[in-house]
Amino acid sequence: MSVQERKQRERADRERLIVATARELAERQGWDAVTTRRLAERIEYSQPVLYSHFRGKREIIGAVALEGAAEMAAALRAATSTADGPHARVTALARAYLDFAARNPAVYDAMFELDGGLAFADEDTPEPLKDAFAALLESLGEVAGDGVHPGLFTEVFWAALHGLATLTRAGRLPPEYTERRTELLVDRLAML
Amino acid sequence: MSVQERKQRERADRERLIVATARELAERQGWDAVTTRRLAERIEYSQPVLYSHFRGKREIIGAVALEGAAEMAAALRAATSTADGPHARVTALARAYLDFAARNPAVYDAMFELDGGLAFADEDTPEPLKDAFAALLESLGEVAGDGVHPGLFTEVFWAALHGLATLTRAGRLPPEYTERRTELLVDRLAML
DNA sequence: TTGTTTGTCTAGCAGTGCTAGATTCGAATT
DNA sequence: AATTCGAATCTAGCACTGCTAGACAAACAA
């Protein structure tokens, strides 16, 4: 019985190794460099082993995305928890979001730019994704304003942050004014 | 001398055919389906012909992006020209932007999601891209508010629209509340 | 009619995601 | 301790990708 358990544990370890390696490789050299062959070589197994853990490359991206969502939720909550008052909280939230996207571009891509085969805005959306949205909602709900649905407001604010994050990273927006854009966004969108 | 001209004309025609075919194929079956082989087959030439017009697939995407930028600029100006007053103009602008993105997803991807090898926010940014941004600026500049740099305001508004467009199309935001999100965005961001 | 340039195509390279079938290994049974 | 058998793993290969060298043909100039 304990032999089976050990095997299960080793399997779980290897799965974590795959995800961590994919993430590291993507962060270092971009997702294009994450090929099944290279990934297999790094974990020192053959290609088919990957497919005994995941249906395909897409699912590996999805796994990285889920890991990232959990981390992002934690980062957002950490940032807002030390801020006093709604306005400061939202500012801290926006900064933390953009900071996460800038520091973990590959993970951010896995979450929002690439197809990781994950469901969104749906009842079978994975828990970490719902929780990341919930982390946004916690701080943004209190500044939605009277008569404005907190969820809807959060969606709009999130979309704005997402736009800033992606356009900046793609070189569409010059990065030096990020802070001023953030301030403008918060000042206008958040009520009081 | 006229023989050369005819040849040049035919070459230009074929180049347009390549771009139009790539765009149509991408719009119908997604950019993944736009392979050099398929594209060559559709224009009834061999693969290498593509490379006598463009450096590679990336440049073909770039060409579609430029075409799209010109069309988007025209669509934005058409929408704002019939609206009375700053607020109505900005609302019309936002709707037109999101509408363009929803109706031309492949073109929108070529412009903002894929790598078409184009420079952005730079002096050697192609004219159509600068002009599309200018079209945004024309309507948004007048609602930036006192002491707010019109360009910076336009960047933020644009980023918000971009976020709404991409998150909605990727299934991250339920599409049924698009209009309400648009209204909320315009009401909050635009001054007066 | 010849020679040369220009245009186009065939064939192929190195890479991709993914998988069928062979093989090796290790645990359980005799 | 040897044998069996099932699970784990690998080798080899498929069909595809973007891209290109070199062969060939057509159109022009001499």
Coordinates of N, CA, C and O in Angstrom, one line a residue, chain A residues 28-96:
Chain A
R28 N 12.1 33.0 -18.9 CA 13.4 33.3 -19.3 C 13.5 33.6 -20.8 O 14.2 34.5 -21.3
Q29 N 12.8 32.7 -21.6 CA 13.0 32.8 -23.1 C 11.7 33.0 -23.9 O 11.7 32.9 -25.1
G30 N 10.6 33.2 -23.2 CA 9.3 33.3 -23.9 C 8.7 32.0 -24.1 O 9.3 30.9 -24.2
W31 N 7.4 32.0 -24.3 CA 6.6 30.8 -24.5 C 6.9 30.1 -25.7 O 6.8 28.9 -25.9
D32 N 7.4 30.8 -26.8 CA 7.8 30.1 -28.0 C 8.9 29.1 -27.8 O 9.0 28.2 -28.5
A33 N 9.7 29.4 -26.8 CA 10.9 28.5 -26.5 C 10.4 27.3 -25.7 O 11.2 26.3 -25.5
V34 N 9.2 27.3 -25.2 CA 8.7 26.2 -24.4 C 8.1 25.1 -25.4 O 6.9 25.1 -25.7
T35 N 9.0 24.3 -25.9 CA 8.6 23.2 -26.8 C 8.5 21.9 -26.0 O 9.2 21.8 -25.0
T36 N 7.8 21.0 -26.5 CA 7.6 19.7 -25.7 C 9.0 19.0 -25.6 O 9.3 18.4 -24.6
R37 N 9.8 19.1 -26.7 CA 11.1 18.5 -26.7 C 12.0 19.1 -25.6 O 12.6 18.5 -24.8
R38 N 12.1 20.5 -25.7 CA 13.0 21.2 -24.7 C 12.5 20.9 -23.3 O 13.3 20.7 -22.4
L39 N 11.2 21.0 -23.1 CA 10.7 20.8 -21.8 C 11.0 19.4 -21.3 O 11.4 19.2 -20.1
A40 N 10.8 18.4 -22.2 CA 11.1 17.0 -21.8 C 12.6 16.8 -21.4 O 13.0 16.2 -20.4
E41 N 13.5 17.5 -22.2 CA 14.9 17.4 -22.0 C 15.2 18.0 -20.6 O 16.0 17.4 -19.8
R42 N 14.6 19.1 -20.3 CA 14.9 19.8 -19.0 C 14.5 18.9 -17.8 O 15.2 19.0 -16.7
I43 N 13.4 18.3 -17.9 CA 13.0 17.5 -16.8 C 13.6 16.1 -16.8 O 13.3 15.2 -16.0
E44 N 14.4 15.8 -17.8 CA 15.2 14.6 -18.0 C 14.2 13.4 -18.1 O 14.5 12.3 -17.5
Y45 N 13.2 13.6 -18.9 CA 12.3 12.5 -19.3 C 12.0 12.6 -20.8 O 12.4 13.7 -21.4
S46 N 11.5 11.6 -21.4 CA 11.1 11.7 -22.8 C 9.8 12.4 -23.0 O 9.0 12.6 -22.0
Q47 N 9.6 12.9 -24.2 CA 8.4 13.7 -24.5 C 7.0 13.0 -24.0 O 6.2 13.7 -23.4
P48 N 6.8 11.7 -24.3 CA 5.5 11.2 -24.0 C 5.2 11.2 -22.5 O 4.0 11.2 -22.2
V49 N 6.2 11.4 -21.7 CA 5.9 11.5 -20.2 C 5.0 12.7 -20.0 O 4.1 12.7 -19.1
L50 N 5.3 13.8 -20.7 CA 4.5 15.0 -20.5 C 3.0 14.7 -20.8 O 2.1 15.2 -20.1
Y51 N 2.8 13.9 -21.7 CA 1.4 13.6 -22.1 C 0.7 12.6 -21.2 O -0.5 12.3 -21.3
S52 N 1.5 12.0 -20.3 CA 0.9 11.2 -19.2 C 0.4 12.0 -18.1 O -0.3 11.6 -17.2
H53 N 0.8 13.3 -18.1 CA 0.4 14.2 -17.0 C -0.6 15.2 -17.6 O -1.6 15.6 -16.9
F54 N -0.4 15.7 -18.8 CA -1.3 16.7 -19.4 C -1.7 16.3 -20.8 O -1.0 15.5 -21.5
R55 N -2.9 16.7 -21.2 CA -3.4 16.3 -22.5 C -2.6 16.9 -23.6 O -2.6 16.4 -24.7
G56 N -1.9 18.0 -23.3 CA -1.1 18.6 -24.3 C -0.5 19.9 -23.8 O -0.6 20.2 -22.6
K57 N 0.2 20.6 -24.7 CA 0.9 21.8 -24.3 C -0.1 22.8 -23.7 O 0.2 23.5 -22.7
R58 N -1.3 22.9 -24.3 CA -2.3 23.8 -23.8 C -2.6 23.6 -22.3 O -2.7 24.6 -21.5
E59 N -2.6 22.4 -21.9 CA -2.9 22.1 -20.4 C -1.8 22.5 -19.5 O -2.0 22.9 -18.4
I60 N -0.6 22.5 -20.1 CA 0.6 22.9 -19.3 C 0.5 24.4 -19.1 O 0.7 24.9 -18.0
I61 N 0.2 25.1 -20.1 CA 0.0 26.6 -20.0 C -1.1 26.9 -19.0 O -1.0 27.7 -18.2
G62 N -2.2 26.1 -19.1 CA -3.3 26.3 -18.1 C -2.8 26.1 -16.7 O -3.2 26.8 -15.8
A63 N -1.9 25.1 -16.5 CA -1.5 24.8 -15.1 C -0.6 26.0 -14.6 O -0.7 26.4 -13.4
V64 N 0.2 26.6 -15.5 CA 1.0 27.7 -15.1 C 0.0 28.9 -14.8 O 0.3 29.7 -13.8
A65 N -1.0 29.0 -15.6 CA -2.0 30.1 -15.4 C -2.6 30.0 -14.0 O -2.8 31.0 -13.3
L66 N -3.0 28.8 -13.6 CA -3.7 28.6 -12.3 C -2.7 29.0 -11.2 O -3.1 29.7 -10.2
E67 N -1.5 28.5 -11.3 CA -0.5 28.9 -10.3 C -0.3 30.4 -10.2 O -0.3 31.0 -9.1
G68 N -0.3 31.0 -11.4 CA -0.1 32.5 -11.4 C -1.3 33.2 -10.8 O -1.2 34.2 -10.1
A69 N -2.5 32.7 -11.1 CA -3.7 33.3 -10.5 C -3.7 33.3 -9.0 O -4.0 34.3 -8.4
A70 N -3.3 32.2 -8.4 CA -3.2 32.1 -7.0 C -2.2 33.1 -6.4 O -2.5 33.8 -5.4
E71 N -1.1 33.2 -7.1 CA 0.0 34.2 -6.6 C -0.5 35.6 -6.8 O -0.3 36.4 -5.9
M72 N -1.2 35.9 -7.9 CA -1.7 37.2 -8.1 C -2.7 37.6 -7.0 O -2.6 38.7 -6.5
A73 N -3.6 36.7 -6.8 CA -4.6 37.0 -5.7 C -3.9 37.3 -4.4 O -4.3 38.3 -3.7
A74 N -2.9 36.5 -4.1 CA -2.2 36.8 -2.8 C -1.5 38.1 -2.9 O -1.5 38.9 -1.9
A75 N -0.8 38.4 -4.0 CA -0.1 39.7 -4.1 C -1.1 40.9 -4.0 O -0.8 41.9 -3.3
L76 N -2.3 40.8 -4.6 CA -3.2 41.9 -4.5 C -3.7 42.1 -3.1 O -3.8 43.2 -2.6
R77 N -4.0 40.9 -2.4 CA -4.5 41.1 -1.0 C -3.4 41.6 -0.1 O -3.7 42.4 0.8
A78 N -2.2 41.2 -0.3 CA -1.1 41.7 0.5 C -0.9 43.2 0.3 O -0.7 44.0 1.2
A79 N -1.1 43.7 -0.9 CA -0.9 45.1 -1.2 C -2.0 45.9 -0.6 O -1.8 47.0 -0.1
T80 N -3.2 45.4 -0.7 CA -4.4 46.2 -0.2 C -4.5 46.2 1.3 O -5.0 47.1 1.9
S81 N -4.0 45.1 1.9 CA -4.1 45.0 3.3 C -3.4 46.1 4.2 O -3.8 46.4 5.3
T82 N -2.3 46.6 3.6 CA -1.6 47.6 4.4 C -2.0 49.0 4.0 O -1.3 50.0 4.5
A83 N -3.0 49.2 3.2 CA -3.4 50.5 2.8 C -4.6 51.0 3.6 O -5.5 50.2 3.9
D84 N -4.6 52.3 3.9 CA -5.6 52.9 4.7 C -6.6 53.6 3.9 O -6.3 54.6 3.1
G85 N -7.9 53.3 3.9 CA -8.9 54.0 3.2 C -9.1 53.4 1.8 O -8.2 52.9 1.2
P86 N -10.3 53.6 1.3 CA -10.7 53.0 -0.1 C -9.7 53.5 -1.2 O -9.2 52.7 -2.0
H87 N -9.5 54.8 -1.2 CA -8.7 55.4 -2.3 C -7.3 54.8 -2.3 O -6.8 54.3 -3.3
A88 N -6.6 54.8 -1.2 CA -5.3 54.2 -1.1 C -5.3 52.7 -1.4 O -4.3 52.2 -2.0
R89 N -6.3 52.1 -1.0 CA -6.4 50.6 -1.3 C -6.5 50.4 -2.8 O -5.8 49.5 -3.3
V90 N -7.3 51.1 -3.5 CA -7.5 50.9 -4.9 C -6.2 51.3 -5.6 O -5.8 50.6 -6.6
T91 N -5.5 52.4 -5.2 CA -4.2 52.7 -5.8 C -3.2 51.6 -5.6 O -2.5 51.2 -6.6
A92 N -3.2 51.1 -4.4 CA -2.2 50.0 -4.1 C -2.6 48.7 -5.0 O -1.7 48.0 -5.5
L93 N -3.9 48.5 -5.1 CA -4.3 47.4 -5.9 C -3.9 47.5 -7.4 O -3.3 46.6 -8.0
A94 N -4.1 48.7 -7.9 CA -3.7 48.9 -9.3 C -2.2 48.8 -9.5 O -1.8 48.1 -10.5
R95 N -1.5 49.3 -8.6 CA 0.0 49.2 -8.7 C 0.4 47.8 -8.6 O 1.3 47.3 -9.4
A96 N -0.2 47.1 -7.7 CA 0.2 45.7 -7.5 C -0.1 44.8 -8.7 O 0.7 44.0 -9.1

